[in-house]
Tab-separated table of C-alpha atoms in Angstrom:
chain	number	residue	atom	x	y	z
Y	1	GLU	CA	99.834	126.433	71.690
Y	2	VAL	CA	99.284	125.409	68.017
Y	3	MET	CA	102.011	126.223	65.534
Y	4	THR	CA	101.036	127.156	61.988
Y	5	ALA	CA	103.253	127.227	58.931
Y	6	PRO	CA	103.638	130.432	56.980
Y	7	ARG	CA	101.296	130.692	53.991
Y	8	GLY	CA	104.198	130.986	51.519
Y	9	TRP	CA	105.631	127.660	52.631
Y	10	MET	CA	102.270	125.917	52.254
Y	11	ARG	CA	101.874	127.314	48.757
Y	12	MET	CA	105.294	125.931	47.837
Y	13	VAL	CA	104.316	122.478	49.126
Y	14	ALA	CA	101.020	122.602	47.214
Y	15	LEU	CA	102.857	123.636	44.026
Y	16	ALA	CA	105.407	120.842	44.472
Y	17	LEU	CA	102.670	118.237	44.955
Y	18	THR	CA	100.842	119.545	41.877
Y	19	LEU	CA	104.018	119.273	39.790
Y	20	VAL	CA	104.674	115.732	41.005
Y	21	ALA	CA	101.096	114.718	40.143
Y	22	ALA	CA	101.342	116.348	36.688
Y	23	GLY	CA	104.631	114.539	36.068
Y	24	ALA	CA	103.063	111.214	37.027
Y	25	VAL	CA	100.141	111.809	34.658
Y	26	ALA	CA	102.518	112.785	31.836
Y	27	PHE	CA	104.587	109.646	32.444
Y	28	VAL	CA	101.517	107.421	32.252
Y	29	LEU	CA	100.282	109.154	29.098
Y	30	THR	CA	103.654	108.894	27.309
Y	31	SER	CA	104.808	105.467	28.476
Y	32	GLY	CA	102.486	103.680	26.023
Y	33	PRO	CA	102.590	103.840	22.216
Y	34	ALA	CA	102.258	107.630	22.205
Y	35	GLY	CA	105.505	107.809	24.196
Y	36	ASN	CA	107.286	106.235	21.228
Y	37	VAL	CA	106.112	108.868	18.748
Y	38	VAL	CA	108.926	109.566	16.289
Y	39	ALA	CA	107.027	111.789	13.854
Y	40	ARG	CA	103.720	113.453	13.010
Y	41	VAL	CA	102.039	113.962	9.666
Y	42	ALA	CA	102.079	117.733	9.147
Y	43	ARG	CA	100.786	118.225	5.581
Y	44	ILE	CA	98.850	116.133	3.081
Y	45	GLU	CA	98.020	116.794	-0.567
Y	46	GLY	CA	96.074	114.040	-2.323
Y	47	ASP	CA	95.998	110.315	-1.500
Y	48	VAL	CA	98.340	109.685	1.448
Y	49	GLN	CA	98.140	106.422	3.375
Y	50	ARG	CA	99.841	104.846	6.354
Y	51	ASP	CA	100.199	101.495	8.003
Y	52	GLU	CA	101.042	100.654	11.590
Y	53	ARG	CA	103.584	98.507	13.363
Y	54	GLY	CA	102.234	94.975	13.640
Y	55	HIS	CA	99.816	95.639	10.757
Y	56	GLU	CA	102.311	96.262	7.956
Y	57	ASN	CA	100.827	96.702	4.474
Y	58	GLN	CA	97.304	97.148	5.868
Y	59	TRP	CA	97.007	100.674	4.492
Y	60	HIS	CA	94.474	103.268	5.609
Y	61	VAL	CA	94.026	106.985	4.992
Y	62	ALA	CA	96.539	109.195	6.787
Y	63	GLY	CA	95.449	112.429	8.410
Y	64	VAL	CA	97.201	115.619	9.416
Y	65	GLY	CA	98.317	115.194	13.015
Y	66	ASP	CA	98.634	111.395	12.823
Y	67	GLU	CA	101.374	110.194	15.156
Y	68	LEU	CA	103.922	107.731	13.782
Y	69	VAL	CA	105.889	105.272	15.890
Y	70	PHE	CA	108.734	102.896	15.049
Y	71	GLY	CA	107.516	100.345	12.520
Y	72	ASP	CA	104.881	102.640	10.954
Y	73	ALA	CA	105.052	103.705	7.306
Y	74	VAL	CA	103.677	106.498	5.141
Y	75	ARG	CA	103.154	106.344	1.386
Y	76	THR	CA	101.997	108.900	-1.130
Y	77	GLY	CA	99.853	108.184	-4.180
Y	78	ASP	CA	100.880	108.957	-7.762
Y	79	LYS	CA	99.727	112.588	-7.477
Y	80	ALA	CA	100.096	113.083	-3.732
Y	81	LYS	CA	102.594	114.787	-1.428
Y	82	ALA	CA	103.089	114.824	2.327
Y	83	THR	CA	105.292	116.379	4.984
Y	84	VAL	CA	106.222	114.505	8.127
Y	85	VAL	CA	107.872	116.301	11.044
Y	86	LEU	CA	110.161	114.212	13.229
Y	87	ALA	CA	110.212	114.500	17.011
Y	88	ASP	CA	113.401	116.613	16.870
Y	89	GLY	CA	111.769	119.105	14.479
Y	90	SER	CA	113.443	117.805	11.323
Y	91	SER	CA	111.194	117.600	8.270
Y	92	LEU	CA	110.678	114.933	5.641
Y	93	ASP	CA	108.891	115.913	2.427
Y	94	LEU	CA	107.491	112.975	0.451
Y	95	GLU	CA	106.931	113.457	-3.259
Y	96	PRO	CA	104.392	111.420	-5.316
Y	97	GLY	CA	104.900	107.640	-5.245
Y	98	THR	CA	107.090	107.586	-2.125
Y	99	LEU	CA	107.134	105.022	0.697
Y	100	VAL	CA	109.026	105.680	3.947
Y	101	ARG	CA	109.113	103.400	7.010
Y	102	PHE	CA	110.264	104.380	10.509
Y	103	LEU	CA	112.513	101.598	11.736
Y	104	GLU	CA	111.846	99.766	14.992
Y	105	ASP	CA	115.524	99.396	15.859
Y	106	ALA	CA	116.114	103.110	15.413
Y	107	GLN	CA	118.090	103.591	18.637
Y	108	GLU	CA	120.803	101.327	17.187
Y	109	ALA	CA	120.397	101.984	13.448
Y	110	PRO	CA	118.882	104.406	10.922
Y	111	ARG	CA	115.700	106.155	12.007
Y	112	PHE	CA	113.804	105.667	8.772
Y	113	ARG	CA	114.106	103.881	5.447
Y	114	VAL	CA	113.213	105.214	2.002
Y	115	ASP	CA	111.779	102.173	0.201
Y	116	THR	CA	110.791	103.931	-3.007
Y	117	GLY	CA	110.223	107.391	-4.411
Y	118	LEU	CA	111.688	110.804	-3.674
Y	119	ALA	CA	112.152	112.182	-0.164
Y	120	LEU	CA	113.648	115.512	0.834
Y	121	PHE	CA	115.014	115.481	4.367
Y	122	GLU	CA	116.103	118.539	6.333
Y	123	SER	CA	117.721	117.985	9.726
Y	124	THR	CA	117.249	120.728	12.274
Y	125	GLY	CA	120.170	120.096	14.533
Y	126	THR	CA	120.618	116.485	15.583
Y	127	GLY	CA	121.280	114.695	12.294
Y	128	LEU	CA	120.439	111.043	11.734
Y	129	SER	CA	120.822	108.101	9.373
Y	130	ILE	CA	118.546	107.011	6.533
Y	131	ALA	CA	118.500	103.428	5.242
Y	132	THR	CA	118.325	102.732	1.501
Y	133	SER	CA	118.563	99.553	-0.565
Y	134	THR	CA	122.236	100.248	-1.305
Y	135	GLY	CA	123.547	101.562	2.018
Y	136	VAL	CA	123.087	104.127	4.763
Y	137	VAL	CA	123.013	107.896	4.353
Y	138	HIS	CA	124.365	109.746	7.404
Y	139	VAL	CA	122.927	113.270	7.552
Y	140	ASP	CA	124.774	115.840	9.656
Y	141	PRO	CA	122.909	118.484	11.674
Y	142	ARG	CA	121.497	121.412	9.667
Y	143	THR	CA	121.668	119.526	6.362
Y	144	ARG	CA	119.188	119.065	3.498
Y	145	VAL	CA	119.402	115.983	1.280
Y	146	ARG	CA	117.325	114.759	-1.645
Y	147	ILE	CA	117.028	110.959	-1.844
Y	148	ALA	CA	115.483	109.125	-4.794
Y	149	GLN	CA	115.125	105.359	-4.430
Y	150	ASP	CA	113.804	102.988	-7.090
Y	151	ASP	CA	114.352	99.447	-8.392
Y	152	ALA	CA	117.600	100.509	-10.088
Y	153	GLY	CA	119.193	102.040	-6.998
Y	154	LEU	CA	119.818	105.297	-5.185
Y	155	ARG	CA	120.296	108.877	-6.315
Y	156	MET	CA	121.208	111.431	-3.694
Y	157	GLU	CA	122.057	115.146	-3.646
Y	158	VAL	CA	123.127	117.378	-0.763
Y	159	THR	CA	121.489	120.812	-1.063
Y	160	PHE	CA	123.219	122.326	1.963
Y	161	GLY	CA	125.182	121.030	4.926
Y	162	ARG	CA	127.129	117.785	4.938
Y	163	SER	CA	126.288	114.134	4.537
Y	164	SER	CA	127.971	110.809	3.852
Y	165	PHE	CA	127.031	107.510	2.262
Y	166	LEU	CA	128.169	104.169	3.671
Y	167	ASN	CA	127.654	101.092	1.508
Y	168	ALA	CA	127.306	97.452	2.610
Y	169	ASP	CA	131.097	96.972	2.570
Y	170	GLN	CA	131.498	99.969	4.910
Y	171	ALA	CA	133.100	102.087	2.151
Y	172	ALA	CA	132.194	105.711	2.866
Y	173	ARG	CA	131.895	108.768	0.666
Y	174	ALA	CA	131.541	112.295	2.060
Y	175	LEU	CA	129.080	114.601	0.310
Y	176	MET	CA	129.113	118.400	0.438
Y	177	PRO	CA	126.604	120.955	-0.937
Y	178	GLY	CA	126.031	120.364	-4.646
Y	179	ASP	CA	127.493	116.834	-4.560
Y	180	GLU	CA	125.443	114.082	-6.150
Y	181	LEU	CA	125.719	110.329	-5.787
Y	182	SER	CA	124.193	107.495	-7.830
Y	183	VAL	CA	124.495	103.862	-6.799
Y	184	GLN	CA	122.951	101.012	-8.744
Y	185	ILE	CA	121.685	98.120	-6.647
Y	186	ASN	CA	123.604	95.465	-8.591
Y	187	GLN	CA	126.753	97.664	-8.612
Y	188	ALA	CA	126.687	98.082	-4.840
Y	189	ALA	CA	126.112	94.387	-4.284
Y	190	ALA	CA	128.749	93.268	-6.784
Y	191	ASP	CA	131.720	95.449	-5.953
Y	192	GLY	CA	130.752	97.561	-2.950
Y	193	SER	CA	131.484	100.770	-4.863
Y	194	VAL	CA	130.043	104.140	-3.955
């Protein structure tokens, strides 16, 4: 006498095997560079370029949908703008003449660095840290900050939410909506003030 399994049970086994196979395929597809995607280019107006980790300063045209990994950078031309959406859904608007790099050591330190220009960052719920030439900006969840970085230093404004600035000497300053902060590079280096 041959015993047969009920059809419902066999369907469950087939579904389980399909899910395991799909999970294995997803793991293989995301374990390479694409698995380290920290952001995607969502909007471009004008001349927007990017470089890639291991090929820093070898700029090429950026496109909507481009995936960015740790070590990559995006820069906007003199009349260009771009929006980058981070993996957690937060957005980063780059105004003309802005350069932002996603840091390779981001699990231990800030997730991106504003090298020059004006960036508007809005966190959706996880918050993060942004490196600047004069210190680190900690952005709380559900916060919008405006960061301008140039050769003279940093200018920052909190539009809504809460943020803080930590300089090289670990002196911190809390910032609430409407608060502004200006730090000159030589001032921060000389006396650690915020």
